Coordinates of C-alpha atoms in Angstrom, one line a residue:
M1 CA -8.1 -28.1 13.1
P2 CA -6.8 -31.7 13.5
H3 CA -8.5 -34.3 11.4
R4 CA -10.6 -36.8 13.2
L5 CA -11.0 -39.7 10.7
P6 CA -12.4 -43.0 12.0
Y7 CA -10.2 -45.1 9.8
R8 CA -6.9 -43.4 11.0
R9 CA -5.4 -45.7 13.6
S10 CA -1.9 -44.4 14.0
G11 CA -0.9 -41.0 15.3
Y12 CA 0.8 -40.1 12.1
V13 CA -0.1 -36.8 10.4
S14 CA 1.6 -36.0 7.1
D15 CA 3.5 -32.7 6.6
F16 CA 0.9 -31.7 4.0
T17 CA -2.0 -32.2 6.4
R18 CA -0.2 -30.2 9.1
F19 CA 0.5 -27.4 6.5
I20 CA -3.2 -27.3 5.4
D21 CA -4.5 -27.3 9.0
G22 CA -2.1 -24.5 9.9
Y23 CA -3.0 -22.5 6.8
L24 CA -6.7 -22.8 7.4
Q25 CA -6.3 -21.7 11.0
A26 CA -4.3 -18.7 9.9
H27 CA -6.7 -17.8 7.1
P28 CA -10.3 -18.3 8.1
E29 CA -11.5 -16.5 5.1
V30 CA -10.6 -19.6 3.0
R31 CA -13.3 -21.6 4.8
A32 CA -15.9 -19.0 4.0
S33 CA -14.8 -19.0 0.4
Q34 CA -15.0 -22.8 0.3
R35 CA -18.6 -22.7 1.7
L36 CA -19.6 -20.1 -0.9
G37 CA -18.1 -22.2 -3.7
W38 CA -20.0 -25.2 -2.4
R39 CA -23.3 -23.3 -2.4
I40 CA -22.7 -22.0 -5.9
Y41 CA -22.0 -25.4 -7.4
W42 CA -23.9 -27.9 -5.3
E43 CA -26.7 -26.4 -3.3
R44 CA -28.9 -25.2 -6.1
P45 CA -32.7 -25.0 -5.8
V46 CA -34.4 -27.8 -7.6
N47 CA -37.2 -27.0 -10.1
F48 CA -39.3 -30.2 -9.8
D49 CA -41.6 -29.3 -12.7
A50 CA -38.6 -29.0 -15.1
W51 CA -37.1 -32.2 -13.6
R52 CA -40.4 -34.1 -14.3
R53 CA -40.6 -32.7 -17.8
A54 CA -37.0 -33.7 -18.6
G55 CA -37.9 -37.3 -17.5
T56 CA -41.0 -37.5 -19.7
D57 CA -39.5 -35.8 -22.8
S58 CA -36.9 -38.5 -23.4
V59 CA -36.6 -40.3 -26.7
P60 CA -36.7 -44.1 -26.4
E61 CA -33.5 -45.8 -27.3
P62 CA -33.5 -48.4 -30.1
P63 CA -32.8 -52.0 -29.2
Y64 CA -29.5 -52.0 -31.1
H65 CA -27.8 -48.7 -30.3
Y66 CA -25.6 -48.5 -33.4
D67 CA -28.3 -48.7 -36.1

């Protein structure tokens, strides 16, 4: 899959980019693994009640932090 980046003006594609593109085409299971990893670490459900409690349970910081 060639990269379509808006800031790329020349037709140059690095050897590494060509290697990764070829590897991902030959091994589609890697994309599925990447999506699964993304969901595990970033797409977590948000518990809004716990989030609100965490914001209200904070201890005020003193004016001079190092006292």
